[in-house]
Short mmCIF file of C-alpha atoms in Angstrom, two decimals:
data_model
loop_
_atom_site.label_atom_id
_atom_site.label_comp_id
_atom_site.label_asym_id
_atom_site.label_seq_id
_atom_site.Cartn_x
_atom_site.Cartn_y
_atom_site.Cartn_z
CA MET A 765 -7.35 34.15 40.59
CA PHE A 766 -6.40 31.20 38.37
CA SER A 767 -4.01 29.83 41.00
CA LEU A 768 -6.74 30.09 43.64
CA ARG A 769 -9.08 27.95 41.56
CA ILE A 770 -6.33 25.39 40.88
CA LEU A 771 -5.62 25.16 44.63
CA LEU A 772 -9.30 24.70 45.40
CA PHE A 773 -9.58 22.07 42.67
CA PHE A 774 -6.85 19.90 44.18
CA CYS A 775 -8.32 20.32 47.64
CA ILE A 776 -11.73 19.23 46.33
CA VAL A 777 -10.32 16.19 44.53
CA LEU A 778 -8.67 15.01 47.75
CA THR A 779 -11.83 15.47 49.79
CA CYS A 780 -14.55 12.84 50.11
CA LYS A 781 -18.09 13.84 49.23
CA CYS A 782 -20.52 14.96 51.90
CA GLU A 783 -23.70 12.93 52.17
CA ASN A 784 -25.44 14.92 54.91
CA TYR A 785 -26.05 18.59 54.14
CA THR A 786 -27.63 19.36 57.50
CA GLN A 787 -24.53 18.05 59.29
CA LEU A 788 -22.27 19.97 56.91
CA CYS A 789 -24.17 23.24 57.38
CA TYR A 790 -25.07 23.17 61.07
CA ASP A 791 -22.48 21.15 62.99
CA ASN A 792 -21.01 23.84 65.25
CA LYS A 793 -17.96 21.70 65.97
CA GLN A 794 -17.08 21.78 62.27
CA PHE A 795 -17.72 25.48 61.64
CA LYS A 796 -14.04 26.45 61.48
CA ASN A 797 -12.86 23.20 59.98
CA VAL A 798 -10.93 23.61 56.70
CA ASN A 799 -12.22 20.28 55.36
CA ASN A 800 -15.75 21.52 55.98
CA LEU A 801 -14.99 24.70 54.03
CA ILE A 802 -13.62 22.69 51.10
CA LYS A 803 -16.78 20.56 51.01
CA ILE A 804 -18.96 23.68 50.95
CA GLU A 805 -16.80 25.15 48.15
CA LYS A 806 -17.26 21.90 46.26
CA ALA A 807 -21.05 21.90 46.71
CA ALA A 808 -21.20 25.51 45.48
CA THR A 809 -18.93 25.29 42.42
CA LEU A 810 -18.84 21.70 41.15
CA SER A 811 -20.45 21.17 37.73
CA ALA A 812 -23.93 19.68 37.47
CA ALA A 813 -22.70 16.53 35.70
CA LYS A 814 -20.10 15.84 38.40
CA HIS A 815 -22.63 16.44 41.17
CA ILE A 816 -25.02 13.96 39.54
CA ARG A 817 -22.31 11.32 39.09
CA GLU A 818 -21.18 11.74 42.70
CA ASN A 819 -24.71 11.00 43.84
CA GLY A 820 -24.59 7.73 41.88
CA TYR A 821 -26.97 8.67 39.07
CA PRO A 822 -26.36 8.22 35.35
CA VAL A 823 -25.84 11.45 33.43
CA GLU A 824 -25.52 12.40 29.77
CA ILE A 825 -24.39 15.76 28.41
CA HIS A 826 -26.19 17.05 25.33
CA GLU A 827 -25.55 20.22 23.34
CA VAL A 828 -28.16 22.23 21.47
CA THR A 829 -27.23 24.87 18.88
CA THR A 830 -29.76 27.69 18.53
CA ASP A 831 -30.62 29.46 15.28
CA ASP A 832 -28.52 32.46 16.32
CA GLY A 833 -25.40 30.41 17.12
CA TYR A 834 -25.50 29.79 20.89
CA ILE A 835 -24.49 26.29 22.01
CA LEU A 836 -26.41 25.32 25.14
CA SER A 837 -25.37 22.39 27.31
CA MET A 838 -28.05 20.18 28.89
CA GLN A 839 -27.61 17.44 31.47
CA ARG A 840 -29.85 14.38 31.21
CA ILE A 841 -30.65 11.82 33.90
CA PRO A 842 -32.33 9.04 31.88
CA HIS A 843 -33.37 6.98 34.91
CA GLY A 844 -33.04 6.77 38.68
CA LEU A 845 -31.26 4.43 41.07
CA THR A 846 -34.23 2.11 41.51
CA ASN A 847 -35.41 1.83 37.91
CA LYS A 848 -33.98 0.98 34.51
CA ARG A 849 -33.94 3.04 31.34
CA ARG A 850 -37.24 2.93 29.45
CA ASP A 851 -37.85 4.05 25.87
CA ASN A 852 -41.28 5.42 26.83
CA ALA A 853 -40.12 7.36 29.92
CA GLN A 854 -41.81 10.75 30.02
CA PRO A 855 -39.33 13.62 29.45
CA VAL A 856 -39.32 16.57 31.86
CA LEU A 857 -37.38 19.80 31.18
CA ILE A 858 -36.27 21.83 34.21
CA LEU A 859 -35.21 25.48 33.75
CA HIS A 860 -33.26 27.56 36.27
CA GLY A 861 -33.78 31.05 37.63
CA LEU A 862 -32.18 34.50 37.51
CA GLY A 863 -28.39 34.50 37.14
CA SER A 864 -28.28 30.78 37.81
CA SER A 865 -27.72 27.50 35.95
CA SER A 866 -28.51 23.80 36.32
CA GLU A 867 -25.81 23.34 38.99
CA PRO A 868 -27.85 24.44 42.07
CA LEU A 869 -30.67 22.08 41.06
CA THR A 870 -28.43 19.08 41.74
CA ILE A 871 -28.72 19.53 45.52
CA GLU A 872 -31.83 17.34 45.80
CA PHE A 873 -34.97 17.97 43.78
CA ILE A 874 -34.09 16.34 40.41
CA TYR A 875 -33.28 12.91 41.86
CA MET A 876 -36.83 12.40 43.11
CA LEU A 877 -38.12 12.77 39.53
CA ALA A 878 -35.55 10.33 38.15
CA ASN A 879 -36.43 7.76 40.80
CA LYS A 880 -40.11 8.12 39.90
CA GLY A 881 -39.34 7.05 36.32
CA TYR A 882 -39.11 10.39 34.53
CA ASP A 883 -36.51 11.20 31.90
CA VAL A 884 -35.04 14.33 33.50
CA TRP A 885 -33.40 17.08 31.41
CA LEU A 886 -31.68 20.07 33.03
CA GLY A 887 -31.73 23.05 30.70
CA ASN A 888 -29.23 25.90 30.68
CA LEU A 889 -30.14 29.29 29.27
CA ARG A 890 -27.60 31.26 27.25
CA SER A 891 -26.83 33.40 30.30
CA SER A 892 -25.05 30.53 32.09
CA PHE A 893 -21.32 31.10 31.45
CA GLU A 894 -20.45 27.57 32.65
CA ASN A 895 -22.73 25.84 30.16
CA THR A 896 -22.88 28.11 27.12
CA ARG A 897 -20.69 29.18 24.22
CA HIS A 898 -21.18 30.70 20.78
CA ILE A 899 -20.02 29.57 17.34
CA HIS A 900 -18.62 33.05 16.56
CA TYR A 901 -18.24 35.06 19.78
CA SER A 902 -16.40 34.37 23.02
CA GLN A 903 -17.76 35.35 26.41
CA SER A 904 -15.16 38.12 26.56
CA GLN A 905 -16.90 39.88 23.65
CA SER A 906 -19.83 42.20 24.31
CA LYS A 907 -21.78 40.76 21.32
CA PHE A 908 -22.08 37.47 23.21
CA TRP A 909 -24.18 39.17 25.90
CA LYS A 910 -26.62 41.05 23.64
CA PHE A 911 -29.72 39.12 24.62
CA GLY A 912 -32.62 39.27 27.02
CA LEU A 913 -35.78 37.44 28.04
CA ASP A 914 -37.17 37.43 24.49
CA GLU A 915 -34.21 35.46 23.14
CA ILE A 916 -34.27 33.09 26.11
CA GLY A 917 -38.00 32.43 25.73
CA LEU A 918 -38.35 32.46 21.93
CA ILE A 919 -35.06 30.83 20.88
CA ASP A 920 -33.38 28.92 23.74
CA THR A 921 -36.34 27.14 25.28
CA PRO A 922 -38.00 26.05 21.98
CA ALA A 923 -34.61 24.75 20.77
CA MET A 924 -34.22 22.63 23.90
CA ILE A 925 -37.80 21.32 23.69
CA ASP A 926 -37.41 20.30 20.03
CA TYR A 927 -34.07 18.64 20.74
CA ILE A 928 -35.52 16.60 23.62
CA LEU A 929 -38.54 15.50 21.58
CA ASN A 930 -36.35 14.51 18.63
CA THR A 931 -33.96 12.59 20.89
CA THR A 932 -36.64 10.76 22.88
CA LYS A 933 -39.00 10.23 19.91
CA GLN A 934 -41.84 11.67 22.00
CA THR A 935 -44.49 14.10 20.77
CA GLN A 936 -44.85 16.02 24.04
CA LEU A 937 -42.87 16.85 27.15
CA SER A 938 -44.60 15.56 30.24
CA ALA A 939 -43.79 18.93 31.82
CA VAL A 940 -41.66 22.02 31.71
CA ILE A 941 -40.68 22.99 35.24
CA SER A 942 -39.62 26.63 35.30
CA MET A 943 -38.25 28.54 38.27
CA SER A 944 -38.27 32.27 38.98
CA LEU A 945 -36.88 34.05 35.90
CA SER A 946 -37.63 31.15 33.55
CA THR A 947 -41.33 31.39 34.48
CA ILE A 948 -41.26 34.71 32.58
CA SER A 949 -39.39 33.39 29.52
CA THR A 950 -41.59 30.26 29.36
CA SER A 951 -44.75 32.40 29.55
CA ILE A 952 -43.41 34.55 26.70
CA MET A 953 -42.72 31.40 24.66
CA LEU A 954 -46.17 29.85 25.18
CA THR A 955 -47.87 33.16 24.31
CA VAL A 956 -45.85 34.34 21.30
CA LYS A 957 -45.32 30.83 19.88
CA PRO A 958 -48.71 29.12 20.40
CA GLU A 959 -47.57 25.98 18.55
CA LEU A 960 -45.32 25.21 21.53
CA ASN A 961 -48.43 24.66 23.67
CA HIS A 962 -48.94 21.37 21.81
CA LYS A 963 -45.43 20.22 22.73
CA VAL A 964 -45.78 20.79 26.49
CA SER A 965 -48.34 18.73 28.38
CA ARG A 966 -48.04 20.82 31.56
CA HIS A 967 -46.13 23.87 32.77
CA VAL A 968 -45.19 23.82 36.45
CA ALA A 969 -44.15 27.38 37.29
CA ILE A 970 -42.30 27.44 40.62
CA ALA A 971 -42.05 30.83 42.36
CA PRO A 972 -43.47 32.65 39.29
CA ILE A 973 -42.32 36.27 38.93
CA VAL A 974 -44.24 37.27 35.81
CA HIS A 975 -45.64 40.04 38.01
CA LEU A 976 -43.32 41.85 40.41
CA ASP A 977 -45.67 44.69 41.40
CA TYR A 978 -45.86 43.68 45.05
CA SER A 979 -42.38 42.24 45.59
CA VAL A 980 -40.57 43.16 48.80
CA SER A 981 -37.17 41.67 47.97
CA LEU A 982 -34.01 43.74 47.70
CA THR A 983 -33.53 42.02 44.31
CA VAL A 984 -36.07 44.37 42.73
CA TYR A 985 -34.15 47.44 43.88
CA GLY A 986 -30.88 45.86 42.77
CA ILE A 987 -32.32 45.32 39.29
CA LYS A 988 -33.36 48.95 39.12
CA VAL A 989 -29.93 50.20 40.19
CA ILE A 990 -27.92 47.97 37.83
CA ALA A 991 -30.24 48.71 34.91
CA ALA A 992 -29.95 52.45 35.57
CA ILE A 993 -26.14 52.44 35.91
CA GLY A 994 -25.70 50.34 32.77
CA PHE A 995 -22.66 48.22 33.63
CA PRO A 996 -20.68 47.03 30.60
CA ASP A 997 -21.60 43.37 30.05
CA ILE A 998 -17.99 42.19 30.03
CA LEU A 999 -17.26 43.86 33.38
CA PHE A 1000 -20.46 42.49 34.89
CA GLU A 1001 -19.65 38.92 33.80
CA ALA A 1002 -16.06 39.23 35.00
CA LEU A 1003 -17.37 40.15 38.45
CA CYS A 1004 -19.73 37.13 38.41
CA LYS A 1005 -16.89 34.77 37.44
CA LEU A 1006 -14.71 36.22 40.19
CA TYR A 1007 -17.48 36.09 42.78
CA LEU A 1008 -18.59 32.48 42.17
CA PRO A 1009 -15.52 30.65 43.59
CA LEU A 1010 -14.98 33.27 46.30
CA VAL A 1011 -18.48 33.49 47.78
CA PRO A 1012 -18.32 30.16 49.71
CA ILE A 1013 -15.08 31.38 51.32
CA LEU A 1014 -16.32 34.93 51.98
CA CYS A 1015 -19.54 33.56 53.49
CA SER A 1016 -17.80 30.93 55.64
CA PRO A 1017 -17.11 31.15 59.39
CA PHE A 1018 -13.64 32.35 58.34
CA GLY A 1019 -15.21 35.30 56.52
CA ILE A 1020 -18.28 37.53 56.77
CA MET A 1021 -20.94 34.85 57.31
CA PRO A 1022 -23.32 37.09 59.35
CA LEU A 1023 -23.45 39.64 56.50
CA CYS A 1024 -24.14 36.83 54.03
CA HIS A 1025 -27.04 35.68 56.20
CA ILE A 1026 -28.47 39.21 56.11
CA ASN A 1027 -28.03 39.36 52.33
CA SER A 1028 -29.81 36.01 51.91
CA LEU A 1029 -32.64 37.26 54.13
CA VAL A 1030 -33.29 40.50 52.20
CA VAL A 1031 -32.85 38.91 48.73
CA TYR A 1032 -34.54 35.49 49.03
CA GLY A 1033 -36.54 35.86 52.23
CA TYR A 1034 -36.36 34.34 55.69
CA SER A 1035 -35.53 30.65 55.90
CA PRO A 1036 -35.41 28.48 59.05
CA GLY A 1037 -31.79 28.10 60.07
CA ASN A 1038 -30.75 30.56 57.34
CA TYR A 1039 -28.52 27.78 55.85
CA GLY A 1040 -25.85 27.95 58.58
CA ALA A 1041 -22.32 27.61 57.21
CA CYS A 1042 -23.78 26.71 53.78
CA VAL A 1043 -25.06 30.22 53.13
CA GLY A 1044 -22.23 30.51 50.57
CA ILE A 1045 -23.94 27.81 48.49
CA ILE A 1046 -27.03 30.05 48.34
CA GLY A 1047 -24.83 33.05 47.49
CA ALA A 1048 -23.46 31.14 44.51
CA VAL A 1049 -26.95 30.36 43.14
CA ALA A 1050 -27.32 33.67 41.26
CA SER A 1051 -23.65 34.14 40.35
CA ARG A 1052 -23.50 32.05 37.20
CA GLY A 1053 -24.11 34.58 34.45
CA LEU A 1054 -26.60 37.28 33.49
CA SER A 1055 -26.84 39.87 30.74
CA ILE A 1056 -27.52 43.53 31.40
CA GLN A 1057 -30.25 43.48 28.73
CA THR A 1058 -32.09 40.84 30.76
CA LEU A 1059 -31.99 43.13 33.79
CA ARG A 1060 -33.20 46.06 31.68
CA HIS A 1061 -36.10 43.94 30.45
CA LEU A 1062 -36.99 43.05 34.03
CA TYR A 1063 -36.77 46.74 34.94
CA GLN A 1064 -39.22 47.56 32.13
CA ILE A 1065 -41.64 44.87 33.36
CA ILE A 1066 -41.40 46.23 36.92
CA THR A 1067 -41.95 49.88 35.94
CA LYS A 1068 -44.72 49.19 33.37
CA LYS A 1069 -46.36 46.64 35.70
CA GLN A 1070 -47.11 44.22 32.87
CA LEU A 1071 -45.38 41.51 30.88
CA MET A 1072 -44.20 42.86 27.54
CA ARG A 1073 -41.54 42.36 24.90
CA TYR A 1074 -38.24 44.24 25.23
CA ASP A 1075 -38.45 48.01 24.60
CA TYR A 1076 -35.64 49.01 22.21
CA GLY A 1077 -36.92 52.57 21.69
CA VAL A 1078 -39.35 53.91 19.10
CA LYS A 1079 -37.14 53.51 16.02
CA GLU A 1080 -36.03 49.94 16.72
CA ASN A 1081 -39.50 48.95 17.98
CA LEU A 1082 -41.00 50.01 14.65
CA LYS A 1083 -38.42 47.92 12.81
CA ARG A 1084 -38.89 44.83 14.99
CA TYR A 1085 -42.54 44.93 16.02
CA GLY A 1086 -44.16 47.40 13.61
CA THR A 1087 -45.31 49.54 16.56
CA GLU A 1088 -43.76 52.36 18.55
CA THR A 1089 -44.20 50.49 21.82
CA PRO A 1090 -43.37 46.81 22.46
CA PRO A 1091 -46.26 44.32 22.30
CA ILE A 1092 -47.93 43.24 25.54
CA VAL A 1093 -47.56 39.52 26.24
CA ASP A 1094 -51.11 38.26 26.85
CA VAL A 1095 -50.73 35.17 29.05
CA GLY A 1096 -54.47 34.60 28.64
CA LYS A 1097 -53.63 33.05 25.24
CA ILE A 1098 -51.66 30.21 26.86
CA THR A 1099 -53.50 26.90 26.44
CA THR A 1100 -51.01 24.67 28.29
CA PRO A 1101 -52.36 23.76 31.76
CA THR A 1102 -50.16 25.62 34.25
CA SER A 1103 -49.56 25.09 37.96
CA LEU A 1104 -48.42 28.23 39.80
CA VAL A 1105 -46.54 26.90 42.83
CA TYR A 1106 -45.70 29.51 45.46
CA SER A 1107 -45.13 30.14 49.15
CA ALA A 1108 -46.60 32.75 51.46
CA ASN A 1109 -43.05 33.64 52.59
CA ASP A 1110 -41.58 34.37 49.14
CA PRO A 1111 -40.62 38.09 48.87
CA LEU A 1112 -40.55 37.96 45.05
CA ALA A 1113 -43.39 35.61 44.06
CA THR A 1114 -45.67 37.04 46.71
CA PRO A 1115 -49.30 35.87 47.02
CA LEU A 1116 -50.51 39.14 45.44
CA ASN A 1117 -48.13 38.81 42.48
CA VAL A 1118 -49.24 35.23 41.89
CA ALA A 1119 -52.91 36.23 42.18
CA LEU A 1120 -52.40 38.89 39.48
CA LEU A 1121 -50.93 36.27 37.16
CA ALA A 1122 -53.60 33.67 37.92
CA ARG A 1123 -56.34 36.20 37.16
CA LYS A 1124 -54.97 36.70 33.63
CA MET A 1125 -53.91 33.11 32.86
CA LYS A 1126 -57.04 31.10 32.04
CA THR A 1127 -55.32 27.72 32.38
CA ALA A 1128 -53.72 28.44 35.77
CA LYS A 1129 -54.05 26.30 38.86
CA VAL A 1130 -52.78 28.07 42.01
CA VAL A 1131 -50.84 25.86 44.44
CA LEU A 1132 -49.91 27.35 47.83
CA LEU A 1133 -47.32 25.30 49.72
CA GLU A 1134 -48.35 24.14 53.19
CA ASP A 1135 -44.88 25.00 54.56
CA THR A 1136 -45.33 28.71 55.22
CA MET A 1137 -41.62 29.47 55.73
CA ILE A 1138 -40.42 28.37 52.27
CA ASN A 1139 -38.60 31.27 50.59
CA HIS A 1140 -37.66 31.95 46.96
CA VAL A 1141 -34.89 29.32 46.68
CA ASP A 1142 -36.04 26.68 49.18
CA TYR A 1143 -37.76 24.69 46.42
CA PHE A 1144 -34.37 23.05 45.96
CA ALA A 1145 -32.37 24.49 48.89
CA ALA A 1146 -34.60 23.14 51.68
CA ALA A 1147 -32.38 20.06 51.63
CA LEU A 1148 -29.74 22.23 53.31
CA PHE A 1149 -31.76 22.55 56.51
CA ASP A 1150 -34.71 20.11 56.65
CA ASN A 1151 -35.15 16.95 54.57
CA ALA A 1152 -38.77 16.63 55.71
CA VAL A 1153 -39.61 20.03 54.20
CA MET A 1154 -37.77 19.07 51.01
CA LYS A 1155 -39.83 15.88 50.71
CA ARG A 1156 -43.08 17.83 51.08
CA VAL A 1157 -42.00 20.31 48.39
CA ASN A 1158 -41.01 17.40 46.13
CA ARG A 1159 -44.41 15.79 46.67
CA VAL A 1160 -46.23 18.95 45.54
CA ILE A 1161 -44.08 19.25 42.41
CA LEU A 1162 -44.60 15.56 41.59
CA GLU A 1163 -48.36 15.80 42.07
CA ASN A 1164 -48.58 18.66 39.61
CA ILE A 1165 -46.45 16.88 37.00
CA ARG A 1166 -48.64 13.80 37.35
CA LEU A 1167 -51.68 15.86 36.43
CA ALA A 1168 -50.20 15.89 32.93
CA ASP A 1169 -49.67 12.12 33.04
CA ILE A 1170 -53.30 11.57 34.08
CA LYS A 1171 -54.48 13.71 31.18
CA GLU A 1172 -52.25 11.82 28.75
CA ASN A 1173 -53.41 8.44 30.09
CA ILE A 1174 -57.06 9.41 29.70
CA LYS A 1175 -56.38 10.54 26.14
CA ASN A 1176 -54.54 7.29 25.32
CA ASN A 1177 -57.27 5.15 26.90
CA VAL A 1178 -59.97 6.91 24.89
CA GLU A 1179 -58.00 6.50 21.67
CA ASN A 1180 -57.32 2.82 22.40
CA CYS A 1181 -60.98 2.26 23.21
CA ILE A 1182 -62.06 3.85 19.93
CA MET A 1183 -59.53 1.79 17.95
CA LYS A 1184 -60.57 -1.43 19.73
CA TYR A 1185 -64.31 -1.05 19.33
CA GLN A 1186 -64.40 0.88 16.07
CA PRO A 1187 -65.28 -2.20 13.92
CA VAL A 1188 -68.08 -3.18 16.33
CA LEU A 1189 -69.44 0.37 16.32
CA LYS A 1190 -69.41 0.46 12.52
CA ILE A 1191 -71.37 -2.82 12.33
CA LYS A 1192 -73.92 -1.60 14.89
CA ILE A 1193 -74.34 1.72 13.10
CA PHE A 1194 -74.76 -0.09 9.76
CA SER A 1195 -77.30 -2.54 11.26
CA TYR A 1196 -79.27 0.33 12.77
CA TYR A 1197 -79.20 2.17 9.44
CA MET A 1198 -80.51 -0.92 7.60
CA SER A 1199 -83.29 -1.45 10.15
CA VAL A 1200 -84.68 2.04 9.78
CA THR A 1201 -84.21 2.27 6.03
CA PRO A 1202 -87.44 1.35 4.12
#
């Protein structure tokens, strides 16, 4: 296994980068070209920082240590190609989905934000084995993997937000952009820790899966099976680490590409072109680390049909929560304006699931994408088959982030107006008082 990765590494180093994903994925003449396979392997497994550098953007790597000892790596793009670094650039935190990391986000989506002047931060949850370590435990120890959605939402995300605000000297993030699984953890954070609502100007929840009652994806059944079997965490992670470098090869024209297309279809939903020879890149999206406790928590949410804290059993629940059953997470308490961005074609964040969430979340704005064939991962993966679709998705995301900027600008203008005219107002009030006083 180690020798395979070393061989692939040298092949990647000797290969020039690919600038055109659609050509890479759909050029039939190149389907059984070894160089093409190496480029796909590179796109699937290269680190986020290296991807960003290869695209010509500046990148910084920051590390955040949580209260319980996890060290989370974040990648920062302080500015784009067409603008310079600004001290007052608005910070945006982007969080990945189930079993993923910041690496898949480097395909396209983040660069648009950097070029628009935002200070872009890519967060990694403690589940990402490529970007996380612990001060006491190694990833080969089961104690490392004893966490779920509660720890991700109540420890990881607040730690990253505070670190960004301290580093940038800002009082608020312009936006938190969450995807799939992180829409759940972010909702838990904003409900259970209401003070965090003041640190986030807007929450853009992409493909929100807070409700999974009406999901039609095979993912839901997979979660139920894995949670029921109860894989040992170490074995589960070992399989993920083995699968990640192999999936681009297995899903190539040299391997079982048709089966990978079927798997992508039943897990993420139909997508035009079904990613061609790049389906292995999509297969690698959810192969970057996940704890069994997280899957059990998702299973509890699915079976109970409501968002709630993790159920440890009566005895442990009493110790942790003071009740026999875990507390319900009431998203109606969230005060941060939230955009729920979804597609009619998403088998996980289906229109009915999003409607259930929007009904409970008082601050929600529902945003249905005009491209009806967008599936669960096309919010960043559309660049693999249609740049025009990717641009339209980017525009929707940008519009919803800018809602926060408009709100902040109005607030600043009002404050500046009050400060500017305060002396005049005081004089006028005093003059009026003197004129009516006998």
